[in-house]
mmCIF file with all atom_site columns, C-alpha atoms in Angstrom:
data_model
loop_
_atom_site.group_PDB
_atom_site.id
_atom_site.type_symbol
_atom_site.label_atom_id
_atom_site.label_alt_id
_atom_site.label_comp_id
_atom_site.label_asym_id
_atom_site.label_entity_id
_atom_site.label_seq_id
_atom_site.pdbx_PDB_ins_code
_atom_site.Cartn_x
_atom_site.Cartn_y
_atom_site.Cartn_z
_atom_site.occupancy
_atom_site.B_iso_or_equiv
_atom_site.pdbx_formal_charge
_atom_site.auth_seq_id
_atom_site.auth_comp_id
_atom_site.auth_asym_id
_atom_site.auth_atom_id
_atom_site.pdbx_PDB_model_num
ATOM 1   C CA . MET Q 1 1   ? 12.157  -8.917  18.032  1.00 76.00 ? 30  MET Q CA 1
ATOM 2   C CA . LYS Q 1 2   ? 14.117  -6.529  15.971  1.00 82.00 ? 31  LYS Q CA 1
ATOM 3   C CA . ASP Q 1 3   ? 13.079  -3.020  15.915  1.00 91.00 ? 32  ASP Q CA 1
ATOM 4   C CA . MET Q 1 4   ? 11.565  -1.964  12.121  1.00 96.00 ? 33  MET Q CA 1
ATOM 5   C CA . LYS Q 1 5   ? 10.428  1.301   12.320  1.00 96.00 ? 34  LYS Q CA 1
ATOM 6   C CA . TYR Q 1 6   ? 12.908  2.949   10.498  1.00 97.00 ? 35  TYR Q CA 1
ATOM 7   C CA . SER Q 1 7   ? 12.552  0.298   7.315   1.00 98.00 ? 36  SER Q CA 1
ATOM 8   C CA . LEU Q 1 8   ? 8.926   0.715   7.670   1.00 97.00 ? 37  LEU Q CA 1
ATOM 9   C CA . ARG Q 1 9   ? 9.088   4.152   7.297   1.00 97.00 ? 38  ARG Q CA 1
ATOM 10  C CA . ALA Q 1 10  ? 12.074  3.813   4.632   1.00 98.00 ? 39  ALA Q CA 1
ATOM 11  C CA . LEU Q 1 11  ? 9.920   1.386   2.253   1.00 98.00 ? 40  LEU Q CA 1
ATOM 12  C CA . ALA Q 1 12  ? 6.859   3.958   2.693   1.00 97.00 ? 41  ALA Q CA 1
ATOM 13  C CA . ARG Q 1 13  ? 8.972   6.871   0.970   1.00 97.00 ? 42  ARG Q CA 1
ATOM 14  C CA . LEU Q 1 14  ? 10.432  4.354   -1.637  1.00 97.00 ? 43  LEU Q CA 1
ATOM 15  C CA . LEU Q 1 15  ? 6.829   3.481   -2.376  1.00 97.00 ? 44  LEU Q CA 1
ATOM 16  C CA . SER Q 1 16  ? 6.167   7.263   -3.101  1.00 96.00 ? 45  SER Q CA 1
ATOM 17  C CA . TYR Q 1 17  ? 6.171   9.152   -6.330  1.00 96.00 ? 46  TYR Q CA 1
ATOM 18  C CA . PRO Q 1 18  ? 9.917   9.205   -7.495  1.00 97.00 ? 47  PRO Q CA 1
ATOM 19  C CA . ASP Q 1 19  ? 10.292  12.789  -7.642  1.00 97.00 ? 48  ASP Q CA 1
ATOM 20  C CA . ALA Q 1 20  ? 13.513  15.081  -7.247  1.00 97.00 ? 49  ALA Q CA 1
ATOM 21  C CA . GLN Q 1 21  ? 13.579  14.886  -3.345  1.00 97.00 ? 50  GLN Q CA 1
ATOM 22  C CA . TRP Q 1 22  ? 12.997  11.282  -3.707  1.00 97.00 ? 51  TRP Q CA 1
ATOM 23  C CA . ARG Q 1 23  ? 16.038  10.852  -5.951  1.00 97.00 ? 52  ARG Q CA 1
ATOM 24  C CA . GLU Q 1 24  ? 18.041  12.821  -3.078  1.00 97.00 ? 53  GLU Q CA 1
ATOM 25  C CA . GLN Q 1 25  ? 16.649  10.608  -0.231  1.00 97.00 ? 54  GLN Q CA 1
ATOM 26  C CA . ALA Q 1 26  ? 16.738  6.762   -1.909  1.00 97.00 ? 55  ALA Q CA 1
ATOM 27  C CA . SER Q 1 27  ? 20.076  5.955   -1.449  1.00 97.00 ? 56  SER Q CA 1
ATOM 28  C CA . ALA Q 1 28  ? 20.241  6.984   2.362   1.00 97.00 ? 57  ALA Q CA 1
ATOM 29  C CA . LEU Q 1 29  ? 16.847  5.248   2.412   1.00 97.00 ? 58  LEU Q CA 1
ATOM 30  C CA . VAL Q 1 30  ? 18.437  2.023   1.721   1.00 97.00 ? 59  VAL Q CA 1
ATOM 31  C CA . ASP Q 1 31  ? 21.231  2.547   3.841   1.00 97.00 ? 60  ASP Q CA 1
ATOM 32  C CA . ALA Q 1 32  ? 18.874  3.357   6.752   1.00 97.00 ? 61  ALA Q CA 1
ATOM 33  C CA . ILE Q 1 33  ? 17.136  0.050   5.950   1.00 97.00 ? 62  ILE Q CA 1
ATOM 34  C CA . GLY Q 1 34  ? 20.124  -2.021  5.770   1.00 96.00 ? 63  GLY Q CA 1
ATOM 35  C CA . SER Q 1 35  ? 21.387  -0.248  9.578   1.00 96.00 ? 64  SER Q CA 1
ATOM 36  C CA . GLU Q 1 36  ? 18.482  -1.603  11.063  1.00 96.00 ? 65  GLU Q CA 1
ATOM 37  C CA . SER Q 1 37  ? 19.127  -5.148  9.605   1.00 95.00 ? 66  SER Q CA 1
ATOM 38  C CA . ALA Q 1 38  ? 15.482  -6.341  10.023  1.00 96.00 ? 67  ALA Q CA 1
ATOM 39  C CA . LEU Q 1 39  ? 15.447  -7.378  6.489   1.00 96.00 ? 68  LEU Q CA 1
ATOM 40  C CA . PRO Q 1 40  ? 17.735  -10.114 5.170   1.00 95.00 ? 69  PRO Q CA 1
ATOM 41  C CA . ALA Q 1 41  ? 20.809  -8.933  3.378   1.00 95.00 ? 70  ALA Q CA 1
ATOM 42  C CA . ALA Q 1 42  ? 19.501  -10.370 -0.039  1.00 95.00 ? 71  ALA Q CA 1
ATOM 43  C CA . ARG Q 1 43  ? 16.639  -8.372  0.379   1.00 96.00 ? 72  ARG Q CA 1
ATOM 44  C CA . VAL Q 1 44  ? 18.411  -4.899  1.197   1.00 96.00 ? 73  VAL Q CA 1
ATOM 45  C CA . ALA Q 1 45  ? 20.749  -5.937  -1.599  1.00 96.00 ? 74  ALA Q CA 1
ATOM 46  C CA . GLU Q 1 46  ? 17.649  -5.926  -4.126  1.00 95.00 ? 75  GLU Q CA 1
ATOM 47  C CA . LEU Q 1 47  ? 16.460  -2.708  -2.897  1.00 96.00 ? 76  LEU Q CA 1
ATOM 48  C CA . ARG Q 1 48  ? 19.972  -1.065  -3.134  1.00 97.00 ? 77  ARG Q CA 1
ATOM 49  C CA . THR Q 1 49  ? 19.763  -2.421  -7.167  1.00 95.00 ? 78  THR Q CA 1
ATOM 50  C CA . LEU Q 1 50  ? 16.584  -1.107  -7.447  1.00 95.00 ? 79  LEU Q CA 1
ATOM 51  C CA . VAL Q 1 51  ? 17.289  2.256   -6.202  1.00 97.00 ? 80  VAL Q CA 1
ATOM 52  C CA . SER Q 1 52  ? 20.401  2.667   -8.395  1.00 96.00 ? 81  SER Q CA 1
ATOM 53  C CA . ALA Q 1 53  ? 18.992  1.748   -11.512 1.00 95.00 ? 82  ALA Q CA 1
ATOM 54  C CA . MET Q 1 54  ? 15.896  4.455   -10.769 1.00 96.00 ? 83  MET Q CA 1
ATOM 55  C CA . LEU Q 1 55  ? 18.907  7.101   -10.254 1.00 96.00 ? 84  LEU Q CA 1
ATOM 56  C CA . ARG Q 1 56  ? 20.638  6.239   -13.218 1.00 96.00 ? 85  ARG Q CA 1
ATOM 57  C CA . GLY Q 1 57  ? 17.428  6.707   -15.362 1.00 96.00 ? 86  GLY Q CA 1
ATOM 58  C CA . ASP Q 1 58  ? 15.743  9.375   -17.257 1.00 97.00 ? 87  ASP Q CA 1
ATOM 59  C CA . PRO Q 1 59  ? 13.974  11.040  -14.313 1.00 96.00 ? 88  PRO Q CA 1
ATOM 60  C CA . MET Q 1 60  ? 10.734  11.580  -16.402 1.00 96.00 ? 89  MET Q CA 1
ATOM 61  C CA . GLU Q 1 61  ? 11.113  8.373   -17.510 1.00 97.00 ? 90  GLU Q CA 1
ATOM 62  C CA . ILE Q 1 62  ? 11.328  6.972   -14.078 1.00 96.00 ? 91  ILE Q CA 1
ATOM 63  C CA . GLU Q 1 63  ? 8.153   9.335   -12.922 1.00 97.00 ? 92  GLU Q CA 1
ATOM 64  C CA . SER Q 1 64  ? 6.066   8.011   -16.218 1.00 96.00 ? 93  SER Q CA 1
ATOM 65  C CA . ARG Q 1 65  ? 6.739   4.437   -15.217 1.00 95.00 ? 94  ARG Q CA 1
ATOM 66  C CA . TYR Q 1 66  ? 5.499   4.990   -11.838 1.00 96.00 ? 95  TYR Q CA 1
ATOM 67  C CA . VAL Q 1 67  ? 2.455   6.615   -12.486 1.00 95.00 ? 96  VAL Q CA 1
ATOM 68  C CA . GLU Q 1 68  ? 1.993   3.494   -15.110 1.00 94.00 ? 97  GLU Q CA 1
ATOM 69  C CA . THR Q 1 69  ? 2.516   1.442   -12.315 1.00 94.00 ? 98  THR Q CA 1
ATOM 70  C CA . PHE Q 1 70  ? 0.354   2.120   -9.576  1.00 94.00 ? 99  PHE Q CA 1
ATOM 71  C CA . ASP Q 1 71  ? -1.824  4.511   -10.951 1.00 89.00 ? 100 ASP Q CA 1
ATOM 72  C CA . ARG Q 1 72  ? -3.218  2.450   -14.322 1.00 84.00 ? 101 ARG Q CA 1
ATOM 73  C CA . GLY Q 1 73  ? -5.459  -0.337  -12.927 1.00 78.00 ? 102 GLY Q CA 1
ATOM 74  C CA . ARG Q 1 74  ? -6.284  -1.872  -9.758  1.00 85.00 ? 103 ARG Q CA 1
ATOM 75  C CA . ALA Q 1 75  ? -4.187  -5.121  -9.968  1.00 91.00 ? 104 ALA Q CA 1
ATOM 76  C CA . THR Q 1 76  ? -1.083  -3.116  -8.694  1.00 93.00 ? 105 THR Q CA 1
ATOM 77  C CA . SER Q 1 77  ? -2.589  0.068   -6.778  1.00 93.00 ? 106 SER Q CA 1
ATOM 78  C CA . LEU Q 1 78  ? -0.995  0.861   -3.639  1.00 95.00 ? 107 LEU Q CA 1
ATOM 79  C CA . HIS Q 1 79  ? -4.761  2.044   -2.404  1.00 93.00 ? 108 HIS Q CA 1
ATOM 80  C CA . LEU Q 1 80  ? -5.534  -1.476  -0.348  1.00 90.00 ? 109 LEU Q CA 1
ATOM 81  C CA . PHE Q 1 81  ? -9.235  -1.040  0.035   1.00 84.00 ? 110 PHE Q CA 1
ATOM 82  C CA . GLU Q 1 82  ? -9.297  -0.688  -4.272  1.00 84.00 ? 111 GLU Q CA 1
ATOM 83  C CA . HIS Q 1 83  ? -8.818  -4.707  -3.413  1.00 84.00 ? 112 HIS Q CA 1
ATOM 84  C CA . VAL Q 1 84  ? -11.013 -4.852  -0.851  1.00 78.00 ? 113 VAL Q CA 1
ATOM 85  C CA . HIS Q 1 85  ? -13.758 -2.820  -1.546  1.00 66.00 ? 114 HIS Q CA 1
ATOM 86  C CA . GLY Q 1 86  ? -13.193 -1.424  -5.288  1.00 65.00 ? 115 GLY Q CA 1
ATOM 87  C CA . ASP Q 1 87  ? -15.961 1.405   -6.046  1.00 69.00 ? 116 ASP Q CA 1
ATOM 88  C CA . SER Q 1 88  ? -18.424 -0.450  -3.375  1.00 63.00 ? 117 SER Q CA 1
ATOM 89  C CA . ARG Q 1 89  ? -20.134 2.068   -0.598  1.00 73.00 ? 118 ARG Q CA 1
ATOM 90  C CA . ASP Q 1 90  ? -18.281 0.317   1.885   1.00 70.00 ? 119 ASP Q CA 1
ATOM 91  C CA . ARG Q 1 91  ? -15.177 1.838   1.196   1.00 72.00 ? 120 ARG Q CA 1
ATOM 92  C CA . GLY Q 1 92  ? -15.927 5.352   2.606   1.00 74.00 ? 121 GLY Q CA 1
ATOM 93  C CA . PRO Q 1 93  ? -16.835 4.178   6.234   1.00 83.00 ? 122 PRO Q CA 1
ATOM 94  C CA . ALA Q 1 94  ? -13.777 1.707   6.073   1.00 78.00 ? 123 ALA Q CA 1
ATOM 95  C CA . MET Q 1 95  ? -11.401 4.705   5.454   1.00 79.00 ? 124 MET Q CA 1
ATOM 96  C CA . ILE Q 1 96  ? -13.189 6.579   8.345   1.00 83.00 ? 125 ILE Q CA 1
ATOM 97  C CA . ASP Q 1 97  ? -12.576 3.456   10.638  1.00 86.00 ? 126 ASP Q CA 1
ATOM 98  C CA . LEU Q 1 98  ? -8.760  3.613   9.598   1.00 83.00 ? 127 LEU Q CA 1
ATOM 99  C CA . VAL Q 1 99  ? -8.114  7.538   9.557   1.00 85.00 ? 128 VAL Q CA 1
ATOM 100 C CA . GLN Q 1 100 ? -9.746  7.129   13.326  1.00 87.00 ? 129 GLN Q CA 1
ATOM 101 C CA . THR Q 1 101 ? -7.315  4.379   13.910  1.00 85.00 ? 130 THR Q CA 1
ATOM 102 C CA . TYR Q 1 102 ? -4.560  6.414   13.014  1.00 88.00 ? 131 TYR Q CA 1
ATOM 103 C CA . GLU Q 1 103 ? -5.441  9.510   14.705  1.00 88.00 ? 132 GLU Q CA 1
ATOM 104 C CA . LYS Q 1 104 ? -5.810  7.610   18.038  1.00 88.00 ? 133 LYS Q CA 1
ATOM 105 C CA . THR Q 1 105 ? -2.161  6.824   17.964  1.00 83.00 ? 134 THR Q CA 1
ATOM 106 C CA . GLY Q 1 106 ? -1.537  10.439  17.014  1.00 85.00 ? 135 GLY Q CA 1
ATOM 107 C CA . LEU Q 1 107 ? -0.891  10.183  13.383  1.00 85.00 ? 136 LEU Q CA 1
ATOM 108 C CA . TYR Q 1 108 ? -2.839  12.664  11.388  1.00 86.00 ? 137 TYR Q CA 1
ATOM 109 C CA . LEU Q 1 109 ? -2.981  12.801  7.582   1.00 83.00 ? 138 LEU Q CA 1
ATOM 110 C CA . SER Q 1 110 ? -2.491  15.863  5.308   1.00 83.00 ? 139 SER Q CA 1
ATOM 111 C CA . ALA Q 1 111 ? -5.589  16.483  3.083   1.00 78.00 ? 140 ALA Q CA 1
ATOM 112 C CA . ASP Q 1 112 ? -4.074  15.062  0.389   1.00 79.00 ? 141 ASP Q CA 1
ATOM 113 C CA . GLU Q 1 113 ? -3.463  11.758  1.796   1.00 84.00 ? 142 GLU Q CA 1
ATOM 114 C CA . LEU Q 1 114 ? -5.551  8.618   1.698   1.00 87.00 ? 143 LEU Q CA 1
ATOM 115 C CA . PRO Q 1 115 ? -5.274  6.219   4.650   1.00 87.00 ? 144 PRO Q CA 1
ATOM 116 C CA . ASP Q 1 116 ? -5.493  3.042   2.859   1.00 87.00 ? 145 ASP Q CA 1
ATOM 117 C CA . HIS Q 1 117 ? -2.243  3.808   0.631   1.00 92.00 ? 146 HIS Q CA 1
ATOM 118 C CA . LEU Q 1 118 ? 0.515   1.307   1.435   1.00 96.00 ? 147 LEU Q CA 1
ATOM 119 C CA . GLY Q 1 119 ? 2.489   4.268   2.476   1.00 94.00 ? 148 GLY Q CA 1
ATOM 120 C CA . ALA Q 1 120 ? 0.414   5.439   4.808   1.00 93.00 ? 149 ALA Q CA 1
ATOM 121 C CA . VAL Q 1 121 ? -0.458  1.754   6.249   1.00 94.00 ? 150 VAL Q CA 1
ATOM 122 C CA . LEU Q 1 122 ? 3.427   1.720   6.746   1.00 96.00 ? 151 LEU Q CA 1
ATOM 123 C CA . GLU Q 1 123 ? 3.646   5.046   8.557   1.00 94.00 ? 152 GLU Q CA 1
ATOM 124 C CA . PHE Q 1 124 ? 1.263   4.113   10.996  1.00 93.00 ? 153 PHE Q CA 1
ATOM 125 C CA . ALA Q 1 125 ? 2.729   0.765   11.658  1.00 95.00 ? 154 ALA Q CA 1
ATOM 126 C CA . SER Q 1 126 ? 6.361   2.209   12.188  1.00 95.00 ? 155 SER Q CA 1
ATOM 127 C CA . THR Q 1 127 ? 4.492   4.208   15.480  1.00 93.00 ? 156 THR Q CA 1
ATOM 128 C CA . GLN Q 1 128 ? 3.812   0.766   16.805  1.00 94.00 ? 157 GLN Q CA 1
ATOM 129 C CA . PRO Q 1 129 ? 5.719   -1.780  18.845  1.00 94.00 ? 158 PRO Q CA 1
ATOM 130 C CA . ALA Q 1 130 ? 7.471   -4.147  16.514  1.00 95.00 ? 159 ALA Q CA 1
ATOM 131 C CA . THR Q 1 131 ? 5.174   -7.161  17.571  1.00 95.00 ? 160 THR Q CA 1
ATOM 132 C CA . LEU Q 1 132 ? 2.063   -5.094  16.983  1.00 94.00 ? 161 LEU Q CA 1
ATOM 133 C CA . ALA Q 1 133 ? 3.141   -3.905  13.683  1.00 95.00 ? 162 ALA Q CA 1
ATOM 134 C CA . LYS Q 1 134 ? 4.007   -7.554  12.589  1.00 95.00 ? 163 LYS Q CA 1
ATOM 135 C CA . THR Q 1 135 ? 0.252   -8.313  13.070  1.00 94.00 ? 164 THR Q CA 1
ATOM 136 C CA . PHE Q 1 136 ? -1.218  -5.318  11.788  1.00 93.00 ? 165 PHE Q CA 1
ATOM 137 C CA . LEU Q 1 137 ? 0.789   -5.623  8.547   1.00 95.00 ? 166 LEU Q CA 1
ATOM 138 C CA . GLY Q 1 138 ? 0.043   -9.296  8.394   1.00 94.00 ? 167 GLY Q CA 1
ATOM 139 C CA . GLU Q 1 139 ? -3.899  -8.761  8.439   1.00 92.00 ? 168 GLU Q CA 1
ATOM 140 C CA . VAL Q 1 140 ? -3.150  -7.176  5.055   1.00 92.00 ? 169 VAL Q CA 1
ATOM 141 C CA . ALA Q 1 141 ? -0.552  -10.009 3.698   1.00 94.00 ? 170 ALA Q CA 1
ATOM 142 C CA . HIS Q 1 142 ? -2.811  -11.476 1.358   1.00 92.00 ? 171 HIS Q CA 1
ATOM 143 C CA . ILE Q 1 143 ? -3.490  -8.002  -0.628  1.00 93.00 ? 172 ILE Q CA 1
ATOM 144 C CA . LEU Q 1 144 ? 0.427   -7.475  -0.446  1.00 95.00 ? 173 LEU Q CA 1
ATOM 145 C CA . ASN Q 1 145 ? 0.808   -10.835 -2.043  1.00 93.00 ? 174 ASN Q CA 1
ATOM 146 C CA . ALA Q 1 146 ? -1.646  -9.959  -4.731  1.00 93.00 ? 175 ALA Q CA 1
ATOM 147 C CA . ILE Q 1 147 ? 0.213   -6.451  -5.422  1.00 95.00 ? 176 ILE Q CA 1
ATOM 148 C CA . PHE Q 1 148 ? 3.405   -8.496  -5.422  1.00 95.00 ? 177 PHE Q CA 1
ATOM 149 C CA . SER Q 1 149 ? 2.160   -11.096 -7.788  1.00 94.00 ? 178 SER Q CA 1
ATOM 150 C CA . ALA Q 1 150 ? 0.612   -8.213  -10.195 1.00 94.00 ? 179 ALA Q CA 1
ATOM 151 C CA . LEU Q 1 151 ? 3.939   -6.838  -10.168 1.00 95.00 ? 180 LEU Q CA 1
ATOM 152 C CA . LEU Q 1 152 ? 6.104   -9.964  -10.709 1.00 93.00 ? 181 LEU Q CA 1
ATOM 153 C CA . LYS Q 1 153 ? 3.946   -10.083 -13.784 1.00 92.00 ? 182 LYS Q CA 1
ATOM 154 C CA . ARG Q 1 154 ? 4.595   -6.810  -15.172 1.00 92.00 ? 183 ARG Q CA 1
ATOM 155 C CA . GLU Q 1 155 ? 8.226   -7.846  -14.001 1.00 92.00 ? 184 GLU Q CA 1
ATOM 156 C CA . SER Q 1 156 ? 8.514   -4.499  -12.368 1.00 94.00 ? 185 SER Q CA 1
ATOM 157 C CA . PRO Q 1 157 ? 11.696  -3.872  -9.688  1.00 93.00 ? 186 PRO Q CA 1
ATOM 158 C CA . TYR Q 1 158 ? 9.020   -2.669  -7.286  1.00 96.00 ? 187 TYR Q CA 1
ATOM 159 C CA . ALA Q 1 159 ? 8.241   -6.153  -6.629  1.00 95.00 ? 188 ALA Q CA 1
ATOM 160 C CA . SER Q 1 160 ? 11.047  -6.232  -4.393  1.00 96.00 ? 189 SER Q CA 1
ATOM 161 C CA . VAL Q 1 161 ? 9.695   -3.509  -2.131  1.00 97.00 ? 190 VAL Q CA 1
ATOM 162 C CA . VAL Q 1 162 ? 6.663   -5.174  -1.570  1.00 97.00 ? 191 VAL Q CA 1
ATOM 163 C CA . ALA Q 1 163 ? 8.195   -8.328  -0.837  1.00 96.00 ? 192 ALA Q CA 1
ATOM 164 C CA . ALA Q 1 164 ? 10.413  -6.535  1.799   1.00 97.00 ? 193 ALA Q CA 1
ATOM 165 C CA . VAL Q 1 165 ? 7.044   -5.298  3.424   1.00 97.00 ? 194 VAL Q CA 1
ATOM 166 C CA . LEU Q 1 166 ? 5.469   -8.775  3.764   1.00 97.00 ? 195 LEU Q CA 1
ATOM 167 C CA . GLU Q 1 167 ? 8.886   -10.133 5.103   1.00 96.00 ? 196 GLU Q CA 1
ATOM 168 C CA . LEU Q 1 168 ? 8.696   -7.525  7.814   1.00 96.00 ? 197 LEU Q CA 1
ATOM 169 C CA . ALA Q 1 169 ? 5.341   -9.024  8.438   1.00 95.00 ? 198 ALA Q CA 1
ATOM 170 C CA . GLY Q 1 170 ? 6.528   -12.182 8.947   1.00 94.00 ? 199 GLY Q CA 1
ATOM 171 C CA . GLN Q 1 171 ? 5.089   -13.184 5.759   1.00 93.00 ? 200 GLN Q CA 1
ATOM 172 C CA . LYS Q 1 172 ? 6.859   -15.050 2.611   1.00 89.00 ? 201 LYS Q CA 1
ATOM 173 C CA . ALA Q 1 173 ? 6.421   -13.077 -0.840  1.00 87.00 ? 202 ALA Q CA 1
ATOM 174 C CA . LYS Q 1 174 ? 4.906   -15.766 -3.146  1.00 78.00 ? 203 LYS Q CA 1
ATOM 175 C CA . ALA Q 1 175 ? 3.023   -15.765 -6.456  1.00 65.00 ? 204 ALA Q CA 1
ATOM 176 C CA . VAL Q 1 176 ? -1.188  -15.825 -5.968  1.00 66.00 ? 205 VAL Q CA 1
ATOM 177 C CA . PRO Q 1 177 ? -4.009  -15.892 -8.161  1.00 54.00 ? 206 PRO Q CA 1
ATOM 178 C CA . PHE Q 1 178 ? -4.859  -11.784 -8.528  1.00 51.00 ? 207 PHE Q CA 1
ATOM 179 C CA . ALA Q 1 179 ? -7.780  -10.348 -10.365 1.00 56.00 ? 208 ALA Q CA 1
ATOM 180 C CA . ALA Q 1 180 ? -6.703  -8.685  -14.049 1.00 58.00 ? 209 ALA Q CA 1
ATOM 181 C CA . ASP Q 1 181 ? -7.399  -5.294  -14.484 1.00 56.00 ? 210 ASP Q CA 1
ATOM 182 C CA . GLU Q 1 182 ? -10.956 -4.425  -16.330 1.00 54.00 ? 211 GLU Q CA 1
ATOM 183 C CA . PRO Q 1 183 ? -10.984 -2.066  -19.571 1.00 42.00 ? 212 PRO Q CA 1
ATOM 184 C CA . MET Q 1 184 ? -10.360 1.479   -18.607 1.00 39.00 ? 213 MET Q CA 1
ATOM 185 C CA . ASP Q 1 185 ? -13.547 2.369   -20.166 1.00 43.00 ? 214 ASP Q CA 1
ATOM 186 C CA . ASP Q 1 186 ? -15.279 -0.065  -17.540 1.00 50.00 ? 215 ASP Q CA 1
ATOM 187 C CA . ALA Q 1 187 ? -13.160 1.104   -14.660 1.00 45.00 ? 216 ALA Q CA 1
ATOM 188 C CA . TRP Q 1 188 ? -14.203 4.868   -15.381 1.00 39.00 ? 217 TRP Q CA 1
ATOM 189 C CA . VAL Q 1 189 ? -18.014 4.284   -15.192 1.00 47.00 ? 218 VAL Q CA 1
ATOM 190 C CA . GLU Q 1 190 ? -19.801 6.027   -13.103 1.00 45.00 ? 219 GLU Q CA 1
ATOM 191 C CA . PRO Q 1 191 ? -21.823 3.981   -10.258 1.00 44.00 ? 220 PRO Q CA 1
ATOM 192 C CA . GLU Q 1 192 ? -25.572 4.987   -9.745  1.00 46.00 ? 221 GLU Q CA 1
ATOM 193 C CA . ALA Q 1 193 ? -26.257 8.008   -8.002  1.00 42.00 ? 222 ALA Q CA 1
ATOM 194 C CA . PHE Q 1 194 ? -27.718 7.771   -4.400  1.00 40.00 ? 223 PHE Q CA 1
ATOM 195 C CA . ASN Q 1 195 ? -27.983 4.231   -4.380  1.00 43.00 ? 224 ASN Q CA 1
ATOM 196 C CA . GLY Q 1 196 ? -28.663 3.952   -0.858  1.00 42.00 ? 225 GLY Q CA 1
ATOM 197 C CA . CYS Q 1 197 ? -26.113 5.530   1.739   1.00 42.00 ? 226 CYS Q CA 1
ATOM 198 C CA . SER Q 1 198 ? -24.760 3.320   4.526   1.00 40.00 ? 227 SER Q CA 1
ATOM 199 C CA . SER Q 1 199 ? -23.223 3.909   7.607   1.00 40.00 ? 228 SER Q CA 1
ATOM 200 C CA . ARG Q 1 200 ? -22.362 0.252   8.247   1.00 40.00 ? 229 ARG Q CA 1
ATOM 201 C CA . GLY Q 1 201 ? -18.991 -0.282  9.625   1.00 41.00 ? 230 GLY Q CA 1
ATOM 202 C CA . GLN Q 1 202 ? -18.287 3.304   11.688  1.00 41.00 ? 231 GLN Q CA 1
ATOM 203 C CA . SER Q 1 203 ? -17.994 4.044   14.855  1.00 44.00 ? 232 SER Q CA 1
ATOM 204 C CA . ARG Q 1 204 ? -20.380 5.432   17.251  1.00 45.00 ? 233 ARG Q CA 1
ATOM 205 C CA . PRO Q 1 205 ? -19.350 8.737   19.237  1.00 45.00 ? 234 PRO Q CA 1
ATOM 206 C CA . GLY Q 1 206 ? -16.970 7.753   22.222  1.00 47.00 ? 235 GLY Q CA 1
ATOM 207 C CA . GLN Q 1 207 ? -16.880 3.907   20.787  1.00 46.00 ? 236 GLN Q CA 1
ATOM 208 C CA . THR Q 1 208 ? -13.768 2.169   19.908  1.00 45.00 ? 237 THR Q CA 1
ATOM 209 C CA . GLN Q 1 209 ? -13.858 -0.098  16.458  1.00 44.00 ? 238 GLN Q CA 1
ATOM 210 C CA . PRO Q 1 210 ? -11.014 -2.276  15.276  1.00 47.00 ? 239 PRO Q CA 1
ATOM 211 C CA . VAL Q 1 211 ? -10.496 -1.961  11.624  1.00 51.00 ? 240 VAL Q CA 1
ATOM 212 C CA . HIS Q 1 212 ? -10.449 -5.280  10.019  1.00 48.00 ? 241 HIS Q CA 1
ATOM 213 C CA . ILE Q 1 213 ? -9.262  -5.917  6.091   1.00 51.00 ? 242 ILE Q CA 1
ATOM 214 C CA . VAL Q 1 214 ? -10.643 -8.783  4.839   1.00 47.00 ? 243 VAL Q CA 1
ATOM 215 C CA . ARG Q 1 215 ? -10.606 -10.867 1.658   1.00 51.00 ? 244 ARG Q CA 1
ATOM 216 C CA . ARG Q 1 216 ? -12.893 -9.889  -0.794  1.00 52.00 ? 245 ARG Q CA 1
ATOM 217 C CA . ASN Q 1 217 ? -14.461 -13.228 -2.403  1.00 53.00 ? 246 ASN Q CA 1
ATOM 218 C CA . PRO Q 1 218 ? -14.990 -13.160 -6.326  1.00 47.00 ? 247 PRO Q CA 1
ATOM 219 C CA . ALA Q 1 219 ? -18.911 -12.638 -6.346  1.00 48.00 ? 248 ALA Q CA 1
ATOM 220 C CA . GLN Q 1 220 ? -18.204 -9.407  -4.297  1.00 48.00 ? 249 GLN Q CA 1
ATOM 221 C CA . GLN Q 1 221 ? -15.730 -8.242  -6.827  1.00 47.00 ? 250 GLN Q CA 1
ATOM 222 C CA . ARG Q 1 222 ? -18.147 -8.695  -9.995  1.00 47.00 ? 251 ARG Q CA 1
ATOM 223 C CA . ALA Q 1 223 ? -20.861 -6.812  -7.927  1.00 47.00 ? 252 ALA Q CA 1
ATOM 224 C CA . ALA Q 1 224 ? -18.448 -3.928  -7.320  1.00 43.00 ? 253 ALA Q CA 1
#
């Protein structure tokens, strides 16, 4: 299997906030992806078109569009647990498990990084052998396809980046049903305080516990 660690890291960076440093690096990131040849040439060409268009655009508009795309609503959120746990109390233990998984391989996130962000997930995958990275990403393929579909509906060029991630996972990017964003007023309702505490999903000291990201059924979505 072809090595894909540089492609994974480059895609993680392409999905980060498009500030001045991003603009300086963007073309080189696509060059690195092309050099590794882990993705089809057509997909690399799409990524190059995306980067070229963003570099030609007004920086403030590009940054504003990024925030509007990924930080306004859940359908296109890059935080994977948004699509699995929402605001439920299961999200905290799942975060802890994921951080522990990263740290066991020597990957330590900064204080302002959340472990379920797709960029962090890709960084972790890039530290693994190609076979394990592909398997790991395959576990979240259903979430990635939902994000891809939401981006596609919005006609966002970022859909090509998520499609590239799916291809590295050995999956085909395809349009699937996804949960529509709820109104912002509903999304910002505070959960009931101290509605029970749970340590479910946390590892006991010295005990390894694998991370499994599973589909969330409609009943759970409504409950969250």
